[in-house]
mmCIF file of C-alpha atoms in Angstrom:
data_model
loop_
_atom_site.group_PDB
_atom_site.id
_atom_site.type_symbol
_atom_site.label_atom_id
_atom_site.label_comp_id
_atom_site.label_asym_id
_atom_site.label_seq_id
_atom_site.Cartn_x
_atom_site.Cartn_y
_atom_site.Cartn_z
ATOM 1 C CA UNK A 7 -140.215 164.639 143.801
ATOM 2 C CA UNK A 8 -142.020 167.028 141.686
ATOM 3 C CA UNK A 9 -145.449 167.108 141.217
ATOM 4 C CA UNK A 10 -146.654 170.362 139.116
ATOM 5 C CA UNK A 11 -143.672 169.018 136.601
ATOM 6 C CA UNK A 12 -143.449 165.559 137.056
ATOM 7 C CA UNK A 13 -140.183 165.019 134.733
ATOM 8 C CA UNK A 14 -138.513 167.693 137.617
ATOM 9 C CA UNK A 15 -137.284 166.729 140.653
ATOM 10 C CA UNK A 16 -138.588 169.986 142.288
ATOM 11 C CA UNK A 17 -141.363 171.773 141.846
ATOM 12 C CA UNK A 18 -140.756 175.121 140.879
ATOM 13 C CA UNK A 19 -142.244 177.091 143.685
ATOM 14 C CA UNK A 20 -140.535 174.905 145.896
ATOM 15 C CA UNK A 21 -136.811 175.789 144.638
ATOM 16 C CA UNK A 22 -135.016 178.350 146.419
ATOM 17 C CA UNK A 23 -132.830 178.705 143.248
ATOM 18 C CA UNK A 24 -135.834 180.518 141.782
ATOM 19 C CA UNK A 25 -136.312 184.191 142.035
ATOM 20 C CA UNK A 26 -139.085 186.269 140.503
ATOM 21 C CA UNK A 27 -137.668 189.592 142.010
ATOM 22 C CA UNK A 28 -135.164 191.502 140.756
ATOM 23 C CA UNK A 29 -131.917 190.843 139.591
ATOM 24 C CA UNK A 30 -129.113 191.718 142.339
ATOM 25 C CA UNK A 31 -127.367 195.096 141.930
ATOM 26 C CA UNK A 32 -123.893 195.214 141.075
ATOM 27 C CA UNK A 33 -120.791 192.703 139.613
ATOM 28 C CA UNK A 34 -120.191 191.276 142.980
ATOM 29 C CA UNK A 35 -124.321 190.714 143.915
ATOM 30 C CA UNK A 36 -124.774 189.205 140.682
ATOM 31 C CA UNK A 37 -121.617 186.466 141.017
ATOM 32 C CA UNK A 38 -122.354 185.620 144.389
ATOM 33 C CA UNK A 39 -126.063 184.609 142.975
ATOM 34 C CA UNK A 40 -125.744 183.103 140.432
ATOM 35 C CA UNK A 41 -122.695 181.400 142.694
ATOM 36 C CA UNK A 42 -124.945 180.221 145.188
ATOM 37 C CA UNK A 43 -127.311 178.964 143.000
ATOM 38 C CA UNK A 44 -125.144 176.199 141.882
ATOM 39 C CA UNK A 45 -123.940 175.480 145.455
ATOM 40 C CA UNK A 46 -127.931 174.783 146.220
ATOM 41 C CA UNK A 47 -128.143 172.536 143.038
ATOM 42 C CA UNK A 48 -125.508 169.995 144.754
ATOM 43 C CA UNK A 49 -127.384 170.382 148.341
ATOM 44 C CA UNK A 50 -130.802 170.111 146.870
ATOM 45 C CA UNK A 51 -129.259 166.977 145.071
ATOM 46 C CA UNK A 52 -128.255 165.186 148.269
ATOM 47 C CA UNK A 53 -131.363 166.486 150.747
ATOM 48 C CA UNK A 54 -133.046 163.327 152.205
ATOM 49 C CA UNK A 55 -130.848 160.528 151.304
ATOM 50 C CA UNK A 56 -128.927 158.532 154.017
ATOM 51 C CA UNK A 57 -125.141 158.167 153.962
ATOM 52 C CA UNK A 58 -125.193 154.652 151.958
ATOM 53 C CA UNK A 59 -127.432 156.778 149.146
ATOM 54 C CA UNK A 60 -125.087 159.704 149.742
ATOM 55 C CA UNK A 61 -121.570 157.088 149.121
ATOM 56 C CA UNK A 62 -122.995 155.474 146.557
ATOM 57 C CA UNK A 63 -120.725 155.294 143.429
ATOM 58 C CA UNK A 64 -122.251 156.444 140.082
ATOM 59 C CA UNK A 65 -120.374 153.875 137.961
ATOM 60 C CA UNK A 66 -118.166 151.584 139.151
ATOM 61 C CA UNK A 67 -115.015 151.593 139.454
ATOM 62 C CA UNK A 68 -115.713 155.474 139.156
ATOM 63 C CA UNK A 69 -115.237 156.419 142.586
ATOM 64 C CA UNK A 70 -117.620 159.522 142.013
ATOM 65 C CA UNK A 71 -120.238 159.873 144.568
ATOM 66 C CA UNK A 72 -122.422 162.639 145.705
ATOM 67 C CA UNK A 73 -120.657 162.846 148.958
ATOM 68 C CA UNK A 74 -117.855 163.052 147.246
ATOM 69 C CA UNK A 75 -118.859 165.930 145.117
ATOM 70 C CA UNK A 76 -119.681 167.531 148.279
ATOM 71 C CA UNK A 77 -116.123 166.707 149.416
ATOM 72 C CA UNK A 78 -114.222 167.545 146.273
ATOM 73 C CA UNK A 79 -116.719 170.816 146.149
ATOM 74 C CA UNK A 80 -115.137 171.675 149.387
ATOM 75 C CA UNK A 81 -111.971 171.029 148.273
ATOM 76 C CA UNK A 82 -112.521 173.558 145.007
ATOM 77 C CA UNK A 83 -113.154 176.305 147.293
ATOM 78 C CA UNK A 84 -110.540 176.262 149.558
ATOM 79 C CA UNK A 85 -108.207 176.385 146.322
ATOM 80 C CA UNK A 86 -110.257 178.821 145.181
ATOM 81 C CA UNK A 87 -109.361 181.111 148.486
ATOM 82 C CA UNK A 88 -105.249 180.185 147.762
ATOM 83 C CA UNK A 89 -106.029 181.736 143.937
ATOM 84 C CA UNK A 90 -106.993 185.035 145.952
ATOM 85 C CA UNK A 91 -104.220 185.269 148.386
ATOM 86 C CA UNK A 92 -105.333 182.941 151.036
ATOM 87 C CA UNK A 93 -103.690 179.318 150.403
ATOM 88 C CA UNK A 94 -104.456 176.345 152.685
ATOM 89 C CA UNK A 95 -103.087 172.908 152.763
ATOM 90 C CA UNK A 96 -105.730 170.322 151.096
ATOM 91 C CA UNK A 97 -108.919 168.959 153.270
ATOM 92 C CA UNK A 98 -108.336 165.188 152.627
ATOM 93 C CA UNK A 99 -104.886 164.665 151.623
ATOM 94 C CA UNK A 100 -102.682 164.831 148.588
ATOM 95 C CA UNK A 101 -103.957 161.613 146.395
ATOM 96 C CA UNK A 102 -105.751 163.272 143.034
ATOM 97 C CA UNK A 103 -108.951 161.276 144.376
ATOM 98 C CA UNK A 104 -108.987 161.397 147.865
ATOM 99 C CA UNK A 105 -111.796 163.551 148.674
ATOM 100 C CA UNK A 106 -114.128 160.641 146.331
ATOM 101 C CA UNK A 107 -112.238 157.994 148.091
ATOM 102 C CA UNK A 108 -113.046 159.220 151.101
ATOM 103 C CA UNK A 109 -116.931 159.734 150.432
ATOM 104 C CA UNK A 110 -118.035 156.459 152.655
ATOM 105 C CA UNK A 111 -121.183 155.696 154.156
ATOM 106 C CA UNK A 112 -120.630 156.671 157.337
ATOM 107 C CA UNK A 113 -122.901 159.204 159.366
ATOM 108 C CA UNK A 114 -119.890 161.590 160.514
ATOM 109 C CA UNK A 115 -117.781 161.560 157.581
ATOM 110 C CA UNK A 116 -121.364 162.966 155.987
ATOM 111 C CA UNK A 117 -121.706 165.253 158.797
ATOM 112 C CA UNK A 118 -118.034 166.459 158.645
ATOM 113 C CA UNK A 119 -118.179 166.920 154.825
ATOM 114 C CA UNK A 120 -121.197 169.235 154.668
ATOM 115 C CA UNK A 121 -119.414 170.893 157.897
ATOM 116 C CA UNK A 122 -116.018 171.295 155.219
ATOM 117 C CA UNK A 123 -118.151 172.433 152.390
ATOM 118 C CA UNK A 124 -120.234 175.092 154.754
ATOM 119 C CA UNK A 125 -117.212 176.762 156.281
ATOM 120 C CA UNK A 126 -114.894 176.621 153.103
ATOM 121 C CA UNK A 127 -117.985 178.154 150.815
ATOM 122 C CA UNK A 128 -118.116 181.006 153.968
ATOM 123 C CA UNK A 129 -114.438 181.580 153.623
ATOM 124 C CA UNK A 130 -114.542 181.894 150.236
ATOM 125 C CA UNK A 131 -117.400 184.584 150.208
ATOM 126 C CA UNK A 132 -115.828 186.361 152.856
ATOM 127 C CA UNK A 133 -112.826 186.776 150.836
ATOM 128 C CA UNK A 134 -114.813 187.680 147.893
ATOM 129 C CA UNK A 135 -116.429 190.204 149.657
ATOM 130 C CA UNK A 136 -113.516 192.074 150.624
ATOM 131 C CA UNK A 137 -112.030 195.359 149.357
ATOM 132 C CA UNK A 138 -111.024 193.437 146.227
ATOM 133 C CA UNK A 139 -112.063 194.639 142.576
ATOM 134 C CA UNK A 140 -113.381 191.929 140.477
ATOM 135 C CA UNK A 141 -111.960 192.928 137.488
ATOM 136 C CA UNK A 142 -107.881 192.722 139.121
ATOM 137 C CA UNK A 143 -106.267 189.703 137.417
ATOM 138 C CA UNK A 144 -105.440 186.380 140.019
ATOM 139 C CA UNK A 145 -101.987 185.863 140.921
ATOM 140 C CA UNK A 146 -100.866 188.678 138.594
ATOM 141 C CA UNK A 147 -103.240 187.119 135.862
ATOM 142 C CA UNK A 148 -102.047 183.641 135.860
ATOM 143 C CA UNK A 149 -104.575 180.916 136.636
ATOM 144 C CA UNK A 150 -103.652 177.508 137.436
ATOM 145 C CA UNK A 151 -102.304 174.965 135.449
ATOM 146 C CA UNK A 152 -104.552 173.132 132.940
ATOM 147 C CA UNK A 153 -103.570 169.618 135.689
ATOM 148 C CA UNK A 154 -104.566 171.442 138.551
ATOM 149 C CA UNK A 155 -107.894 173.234 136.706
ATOM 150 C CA UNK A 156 -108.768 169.552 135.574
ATOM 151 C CA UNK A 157 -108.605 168.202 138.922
ATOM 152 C CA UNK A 158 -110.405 171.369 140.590
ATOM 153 C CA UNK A 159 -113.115 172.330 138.043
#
């Protein structure tokens, strides 16, 4: 908890989303920035709590969850990576909803969905990185359709 700003949940020279220096040089230094940033937002979110805090539903019946954000986030960028040339089969199965259904309180299905969400962010930025130009259009400038953009926002 915050104690400079007590409404905040961090205090400010405690987030490492903060950065007084200068902006990164270049299209690519500035997406993978501002792109990490929100990765740290979810992380920051979940740092500390146990796997019950971590499964806990935000509504029920919702099944949404922070661990299964984190699932469903790892999800998003291995799609991501098959929009760039690089497809993979899903992480946790077919079912719209599986990677929130999924999200139980139990220590290695935590441990194994940071794990998913670590190496599928990597493989993402690695293929980011590459020889590609930002501006070239994906898949011959078609993006997914609006059903699969809804279900991987």
């Amino acid at each position: 908890m915050a104690t400079v700003y007590p409404d905040m949940w961090v205090d400010p020279d405690d987030d490492p989303r903060n950065n007084d220096g200068p902006s990164p040089d270049g299209e690519l230094a500035t997406y993978l920035d501002y792109l990490e940033s929100y990765r740290l937002t979810l992380v920051m979110k979940c740092d500390g709590l146990d796997p019950a805090r971590l499964a806990e539903r935000s509504l029920p019946p919702s099944p949404m969850s922070l661990l299964g954000l984190v699932r469903h986030l790892a999800e998003v960028e291995r799609d991501w990576r098959g929009w760039l040339g690089d497809p993979q089969p899903p992480l946790y199965g077919e079912d719209e909803d599986a990677d929130f259904l999924g999200a139980v309180a139990d220590p290695d299905v935590v441990e194994e969905a940071f794990a998913d969400l670590a190496r599928e962010q990597a493989a993402a930025d690695a293929l980011i990185r590459g020889d590609r130009d930002l501006g070239d259009p994906i898949k011959g400038g078609v993006l997914p359709s609006s059903a699969v953009m809804h279900r991987h926002c």
